[in-house]
CSV table of N, CA, C and O in Angstrom, one decimal:
chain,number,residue,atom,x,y,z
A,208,UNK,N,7.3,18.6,-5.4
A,208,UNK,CA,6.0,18.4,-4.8
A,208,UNK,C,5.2,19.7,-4.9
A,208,UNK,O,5.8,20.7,-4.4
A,209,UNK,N,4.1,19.8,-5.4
A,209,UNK,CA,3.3,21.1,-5.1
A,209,UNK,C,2.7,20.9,-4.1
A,209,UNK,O,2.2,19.9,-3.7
A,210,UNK,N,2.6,22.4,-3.5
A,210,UNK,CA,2.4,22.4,-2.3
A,210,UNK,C,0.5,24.0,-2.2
A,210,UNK,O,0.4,25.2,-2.5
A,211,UNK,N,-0.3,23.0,-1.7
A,211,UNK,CA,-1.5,23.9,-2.2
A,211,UNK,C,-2.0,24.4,-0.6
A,211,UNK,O,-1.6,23.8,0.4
A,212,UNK,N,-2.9,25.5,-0.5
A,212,UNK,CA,-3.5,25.6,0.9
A,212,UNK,C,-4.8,26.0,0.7
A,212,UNK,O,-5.2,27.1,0.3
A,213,UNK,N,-5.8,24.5,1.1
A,213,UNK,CA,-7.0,25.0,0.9
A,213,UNK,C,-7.6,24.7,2.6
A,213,UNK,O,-7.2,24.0,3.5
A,214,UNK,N,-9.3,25.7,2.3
A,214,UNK,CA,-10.0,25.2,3.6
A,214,UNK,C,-10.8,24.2,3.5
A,214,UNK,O,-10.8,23.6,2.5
A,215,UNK,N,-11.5,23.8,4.5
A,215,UNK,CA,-12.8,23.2,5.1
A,215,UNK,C,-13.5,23.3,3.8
A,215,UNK,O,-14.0,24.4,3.5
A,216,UNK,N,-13.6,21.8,2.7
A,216,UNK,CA,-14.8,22.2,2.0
A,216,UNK,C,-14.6,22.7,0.1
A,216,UNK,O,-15.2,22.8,-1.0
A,217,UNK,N,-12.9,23.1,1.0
A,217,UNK,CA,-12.6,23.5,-1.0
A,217,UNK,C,-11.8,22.0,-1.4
A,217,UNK,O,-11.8,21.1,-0.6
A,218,UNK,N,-11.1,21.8,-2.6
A,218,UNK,CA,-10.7,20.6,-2.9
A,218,UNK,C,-9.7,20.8,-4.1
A,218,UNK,O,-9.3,21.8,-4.6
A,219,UNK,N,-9.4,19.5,-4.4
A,219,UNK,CA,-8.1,19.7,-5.7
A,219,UNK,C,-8.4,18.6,-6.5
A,219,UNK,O,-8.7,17.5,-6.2
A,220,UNK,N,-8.2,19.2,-7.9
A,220,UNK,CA,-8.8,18.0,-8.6
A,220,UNK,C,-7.3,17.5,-9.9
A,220,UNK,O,-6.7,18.3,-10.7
A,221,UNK,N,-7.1,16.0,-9.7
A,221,UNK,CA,-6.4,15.4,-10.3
A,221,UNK,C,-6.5,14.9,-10.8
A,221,UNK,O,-7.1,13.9,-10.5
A,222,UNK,N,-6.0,15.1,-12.7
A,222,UNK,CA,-6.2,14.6,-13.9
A,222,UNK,C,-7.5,15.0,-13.7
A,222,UNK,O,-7.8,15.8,-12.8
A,223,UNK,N,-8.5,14.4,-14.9
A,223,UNK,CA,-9.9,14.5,-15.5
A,223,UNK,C,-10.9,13.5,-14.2
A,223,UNK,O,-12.1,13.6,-14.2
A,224,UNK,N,-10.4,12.8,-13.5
A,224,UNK,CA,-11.2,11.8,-13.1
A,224,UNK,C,-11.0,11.7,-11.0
A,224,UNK,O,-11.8,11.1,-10.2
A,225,UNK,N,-10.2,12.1,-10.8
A,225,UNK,CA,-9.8,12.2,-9.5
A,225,UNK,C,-9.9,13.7,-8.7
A,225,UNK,O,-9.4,14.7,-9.3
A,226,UNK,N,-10.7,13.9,-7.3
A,226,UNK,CA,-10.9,14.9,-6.5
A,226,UNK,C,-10.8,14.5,-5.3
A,226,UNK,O,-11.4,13.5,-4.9
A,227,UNK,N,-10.1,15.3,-4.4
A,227,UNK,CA,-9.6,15.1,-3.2
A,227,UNK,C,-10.3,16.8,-2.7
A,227,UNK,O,-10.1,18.0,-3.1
A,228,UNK,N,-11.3,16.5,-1.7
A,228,UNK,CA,-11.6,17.5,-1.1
A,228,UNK,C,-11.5,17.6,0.4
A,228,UNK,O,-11.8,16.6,1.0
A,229,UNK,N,-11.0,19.0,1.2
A,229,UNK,CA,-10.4,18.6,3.1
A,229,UNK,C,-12.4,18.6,3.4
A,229,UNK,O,-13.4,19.3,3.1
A,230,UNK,N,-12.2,18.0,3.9
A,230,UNK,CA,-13.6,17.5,4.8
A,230,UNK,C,-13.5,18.1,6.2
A,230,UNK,O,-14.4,18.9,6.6
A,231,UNK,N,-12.3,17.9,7.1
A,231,UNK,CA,-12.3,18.7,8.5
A,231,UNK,C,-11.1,18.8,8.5
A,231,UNK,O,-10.4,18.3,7.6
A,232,UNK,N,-10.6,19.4,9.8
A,232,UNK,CA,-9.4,19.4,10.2
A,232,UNK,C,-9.8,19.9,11.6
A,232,UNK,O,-10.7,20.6,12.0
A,233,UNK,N,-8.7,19.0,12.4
A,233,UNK,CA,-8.7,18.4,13.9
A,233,UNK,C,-7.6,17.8,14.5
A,233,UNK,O,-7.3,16.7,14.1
A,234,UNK,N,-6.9,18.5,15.7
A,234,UNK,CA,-6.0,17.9,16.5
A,234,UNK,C,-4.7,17.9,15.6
A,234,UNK,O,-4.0,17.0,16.0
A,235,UNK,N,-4.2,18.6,14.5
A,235,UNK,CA,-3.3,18.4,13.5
A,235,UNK,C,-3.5,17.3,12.6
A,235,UNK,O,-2.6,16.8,12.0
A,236,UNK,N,-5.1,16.6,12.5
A,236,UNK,CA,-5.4,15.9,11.3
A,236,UNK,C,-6.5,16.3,10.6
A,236,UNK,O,-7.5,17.0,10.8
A,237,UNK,N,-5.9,15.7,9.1
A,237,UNK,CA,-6.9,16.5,7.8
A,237,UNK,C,-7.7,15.3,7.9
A,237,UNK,O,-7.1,14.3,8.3
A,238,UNK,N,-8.9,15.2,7.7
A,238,UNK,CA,-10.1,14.3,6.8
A,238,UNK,C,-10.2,14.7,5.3
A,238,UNK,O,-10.5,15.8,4.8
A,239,UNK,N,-9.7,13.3,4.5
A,239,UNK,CA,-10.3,13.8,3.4
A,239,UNK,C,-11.4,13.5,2.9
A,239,UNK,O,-12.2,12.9,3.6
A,240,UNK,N,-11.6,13.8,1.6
A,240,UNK,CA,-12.5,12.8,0.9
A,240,UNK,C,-11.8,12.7,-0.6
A,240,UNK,O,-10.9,13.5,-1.0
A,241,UNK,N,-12.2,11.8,-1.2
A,241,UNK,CA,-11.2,11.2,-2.7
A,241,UNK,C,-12.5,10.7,-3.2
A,241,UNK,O,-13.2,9.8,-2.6
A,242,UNK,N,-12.7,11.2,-4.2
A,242,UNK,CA,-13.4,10.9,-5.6
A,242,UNK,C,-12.7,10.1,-6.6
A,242,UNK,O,-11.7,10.6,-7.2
A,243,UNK,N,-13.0,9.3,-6.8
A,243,UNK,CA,-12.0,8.4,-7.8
A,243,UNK,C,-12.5,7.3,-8.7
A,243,UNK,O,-13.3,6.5,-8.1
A,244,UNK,N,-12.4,7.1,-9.7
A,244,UNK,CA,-13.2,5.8,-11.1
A,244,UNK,C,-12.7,4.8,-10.1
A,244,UNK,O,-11.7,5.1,-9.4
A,245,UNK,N,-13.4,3.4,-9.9
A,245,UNK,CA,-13.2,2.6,-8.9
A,245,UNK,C,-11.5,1.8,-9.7
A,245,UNK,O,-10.8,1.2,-8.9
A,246,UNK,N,-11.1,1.9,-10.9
A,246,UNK,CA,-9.9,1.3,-11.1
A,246,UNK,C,-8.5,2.1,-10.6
A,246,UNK,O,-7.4,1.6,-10.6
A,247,UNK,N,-8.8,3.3,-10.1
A,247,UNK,CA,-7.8,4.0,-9.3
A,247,UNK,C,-7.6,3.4,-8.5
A,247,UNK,O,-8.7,3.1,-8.0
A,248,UNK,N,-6.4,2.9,-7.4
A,248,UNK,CA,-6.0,2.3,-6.8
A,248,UNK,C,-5.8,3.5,-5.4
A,248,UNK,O,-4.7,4.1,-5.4
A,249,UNK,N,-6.6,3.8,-4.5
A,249,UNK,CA,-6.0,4.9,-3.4
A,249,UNK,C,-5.9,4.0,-1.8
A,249,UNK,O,-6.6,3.3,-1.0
A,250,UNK,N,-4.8,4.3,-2.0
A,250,UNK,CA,-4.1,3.8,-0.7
A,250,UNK,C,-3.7,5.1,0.4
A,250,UNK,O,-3.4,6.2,-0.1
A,251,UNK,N,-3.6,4.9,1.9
A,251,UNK,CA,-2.7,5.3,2.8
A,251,UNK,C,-1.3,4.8,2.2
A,251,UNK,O,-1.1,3.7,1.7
A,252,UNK,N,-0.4,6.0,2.4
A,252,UNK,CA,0.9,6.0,2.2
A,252,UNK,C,1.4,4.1,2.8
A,252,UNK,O,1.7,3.2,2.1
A,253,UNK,N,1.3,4.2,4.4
A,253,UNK,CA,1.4,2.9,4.7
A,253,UNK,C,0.9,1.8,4.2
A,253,UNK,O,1.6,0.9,4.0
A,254,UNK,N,0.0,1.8,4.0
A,254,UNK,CA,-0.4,0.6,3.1
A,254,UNK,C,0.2,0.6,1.2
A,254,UNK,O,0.1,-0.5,0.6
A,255,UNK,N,0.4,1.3,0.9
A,255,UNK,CA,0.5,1.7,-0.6
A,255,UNK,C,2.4,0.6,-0.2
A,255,UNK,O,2.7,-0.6,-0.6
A,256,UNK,N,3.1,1.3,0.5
A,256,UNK,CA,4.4,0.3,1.0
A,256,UNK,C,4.3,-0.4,1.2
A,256,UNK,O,5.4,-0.9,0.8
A,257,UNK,N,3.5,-1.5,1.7
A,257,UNK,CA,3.5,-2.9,2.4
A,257,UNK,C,3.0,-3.4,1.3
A,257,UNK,O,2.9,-4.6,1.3
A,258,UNK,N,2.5,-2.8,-0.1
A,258,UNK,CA,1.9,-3.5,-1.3
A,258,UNK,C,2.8,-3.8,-1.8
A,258,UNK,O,2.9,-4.8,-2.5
A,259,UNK,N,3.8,-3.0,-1.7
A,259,UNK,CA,4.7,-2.5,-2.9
A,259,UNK,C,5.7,-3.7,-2.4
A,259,UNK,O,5.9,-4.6,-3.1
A,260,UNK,N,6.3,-3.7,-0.9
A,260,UNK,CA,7.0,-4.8,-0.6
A,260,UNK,C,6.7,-6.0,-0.8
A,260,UNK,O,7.6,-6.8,-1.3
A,261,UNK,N,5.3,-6.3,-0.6
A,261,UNK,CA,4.8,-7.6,-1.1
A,261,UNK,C,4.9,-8.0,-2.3
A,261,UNK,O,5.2,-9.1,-2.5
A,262,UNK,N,4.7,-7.3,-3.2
A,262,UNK,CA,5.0,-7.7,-4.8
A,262,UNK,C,6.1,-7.4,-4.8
A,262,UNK,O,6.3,-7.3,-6.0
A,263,UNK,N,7.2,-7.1,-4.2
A,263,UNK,CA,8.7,-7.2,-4.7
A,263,UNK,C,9.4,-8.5,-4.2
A,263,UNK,O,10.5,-9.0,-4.5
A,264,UNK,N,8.3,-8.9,-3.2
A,264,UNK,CA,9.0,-10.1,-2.5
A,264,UNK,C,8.7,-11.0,-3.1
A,264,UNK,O,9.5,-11.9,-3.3
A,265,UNK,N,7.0,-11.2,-3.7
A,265,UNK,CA,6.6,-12.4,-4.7
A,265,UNK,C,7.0,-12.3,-6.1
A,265,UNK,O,6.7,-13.2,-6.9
A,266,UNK,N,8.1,-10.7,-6.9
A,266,UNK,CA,8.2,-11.3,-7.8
A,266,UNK,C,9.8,-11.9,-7.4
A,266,UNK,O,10.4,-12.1,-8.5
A,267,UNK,N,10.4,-12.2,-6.6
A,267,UNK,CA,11.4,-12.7,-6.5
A,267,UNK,C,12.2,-13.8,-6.8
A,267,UNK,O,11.7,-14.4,-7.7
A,268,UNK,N,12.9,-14.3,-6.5
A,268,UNK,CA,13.7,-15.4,-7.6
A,268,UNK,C,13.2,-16.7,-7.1
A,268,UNK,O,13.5,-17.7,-7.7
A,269,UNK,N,12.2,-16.9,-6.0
A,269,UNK,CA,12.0,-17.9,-5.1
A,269,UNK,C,12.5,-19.6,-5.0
A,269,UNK,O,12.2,-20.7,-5.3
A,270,UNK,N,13.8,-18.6,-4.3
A,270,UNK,CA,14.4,-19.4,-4.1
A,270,UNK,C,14.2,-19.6,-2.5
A,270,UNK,O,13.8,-18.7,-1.7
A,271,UNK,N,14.5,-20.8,-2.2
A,271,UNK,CA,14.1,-21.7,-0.7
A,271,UNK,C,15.2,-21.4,0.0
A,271,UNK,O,16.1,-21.5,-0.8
A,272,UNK,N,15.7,-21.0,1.1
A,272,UNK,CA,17.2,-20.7,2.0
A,272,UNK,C,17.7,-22.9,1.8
A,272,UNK,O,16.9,-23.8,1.6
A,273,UNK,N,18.4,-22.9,1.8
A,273,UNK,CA,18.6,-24.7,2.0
A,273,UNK,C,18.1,-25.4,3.1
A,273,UNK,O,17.6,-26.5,3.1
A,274,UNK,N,18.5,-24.1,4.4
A,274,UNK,CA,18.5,-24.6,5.9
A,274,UNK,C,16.8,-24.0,6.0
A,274,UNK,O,16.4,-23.7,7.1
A,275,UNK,N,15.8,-24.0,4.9
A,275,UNK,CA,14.8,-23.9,5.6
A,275,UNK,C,14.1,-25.0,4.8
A,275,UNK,O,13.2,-25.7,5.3
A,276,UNK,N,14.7,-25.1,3.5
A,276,UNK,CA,13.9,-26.8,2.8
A,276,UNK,C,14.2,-28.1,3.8
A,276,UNK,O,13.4,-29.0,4.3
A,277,UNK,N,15.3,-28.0,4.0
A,277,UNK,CA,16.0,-28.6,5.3
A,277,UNK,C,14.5,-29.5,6.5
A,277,UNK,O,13.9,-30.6,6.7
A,278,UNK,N,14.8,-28.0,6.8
A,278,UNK,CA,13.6,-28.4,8.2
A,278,UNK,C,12.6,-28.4,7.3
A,278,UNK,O,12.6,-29.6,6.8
A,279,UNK,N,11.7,-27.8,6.9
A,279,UNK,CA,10.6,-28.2,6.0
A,279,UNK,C,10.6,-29.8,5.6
A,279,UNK,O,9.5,-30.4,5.8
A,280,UNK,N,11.5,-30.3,5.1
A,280,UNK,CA,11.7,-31.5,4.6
A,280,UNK,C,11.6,-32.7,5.3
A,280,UNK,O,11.2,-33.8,4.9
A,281,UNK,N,12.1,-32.0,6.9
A,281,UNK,CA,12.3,-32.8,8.3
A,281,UNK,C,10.5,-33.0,8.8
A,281,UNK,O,10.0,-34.1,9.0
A,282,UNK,N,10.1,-32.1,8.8
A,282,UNK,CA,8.3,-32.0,9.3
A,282,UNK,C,7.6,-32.6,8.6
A,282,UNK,O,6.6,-33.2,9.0
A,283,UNK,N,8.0,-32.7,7.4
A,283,UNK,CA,6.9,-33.6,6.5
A,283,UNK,C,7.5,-35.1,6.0
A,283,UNK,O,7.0,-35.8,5.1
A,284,UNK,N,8.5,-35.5,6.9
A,284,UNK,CA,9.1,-36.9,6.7
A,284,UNK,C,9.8,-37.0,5.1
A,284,UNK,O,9.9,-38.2,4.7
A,285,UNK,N,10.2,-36.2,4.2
A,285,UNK,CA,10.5,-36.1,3.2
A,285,UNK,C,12.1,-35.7,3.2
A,285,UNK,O,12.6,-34.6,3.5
A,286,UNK,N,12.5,-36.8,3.0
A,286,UNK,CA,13.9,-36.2,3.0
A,286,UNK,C,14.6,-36.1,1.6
A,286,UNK,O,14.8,-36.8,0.6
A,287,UNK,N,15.1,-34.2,2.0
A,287,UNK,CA,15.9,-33.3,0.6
A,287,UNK,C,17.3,-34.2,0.4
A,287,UNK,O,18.0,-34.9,1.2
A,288,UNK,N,17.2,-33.9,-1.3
A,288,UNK,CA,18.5,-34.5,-1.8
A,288,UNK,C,19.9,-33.6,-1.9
A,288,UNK,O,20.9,-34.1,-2.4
């Protein structure tokens, strides 16, 4: 990881097309700002994870547990073979 130290106002610029500049700092939190081509995807760390889980879960083998086609099967009057 590089590790940079800038103030209030200076910035870092990533690849040709991305800039992250500190906007304030307060209470032990940075403000940023991020410059970015709108096809750059910028996420919070947290959210960037819950994406990532989500498409690991949808590309999954989707397969049904048995005991939940089961009940499913039971609610909609269809009964599994």
């Amino acid at each position: 990881m590089l590790v940079l130290t800038r103030r209030r106002g200076e910035g870092v610029t990533i690849g040709p097309d991305v800039r992250i500049v500190v906007l304030g700092i307060k209470g032990g939190q940075v403000r940023l700002g991020i410059e970015a081509p709108p096809q750059v995807e910028v996420h919070r760390d947290e959210v960037h994870a819950r994406i990532q889980e989500e498409n690991r879960m949808a590309a999954g083998p989707g397969v049904i547990p048995l005991e939940a086609f089961r009940q499913l099967s039971n609610k909609t009057g269809r009964r599994g073979t």
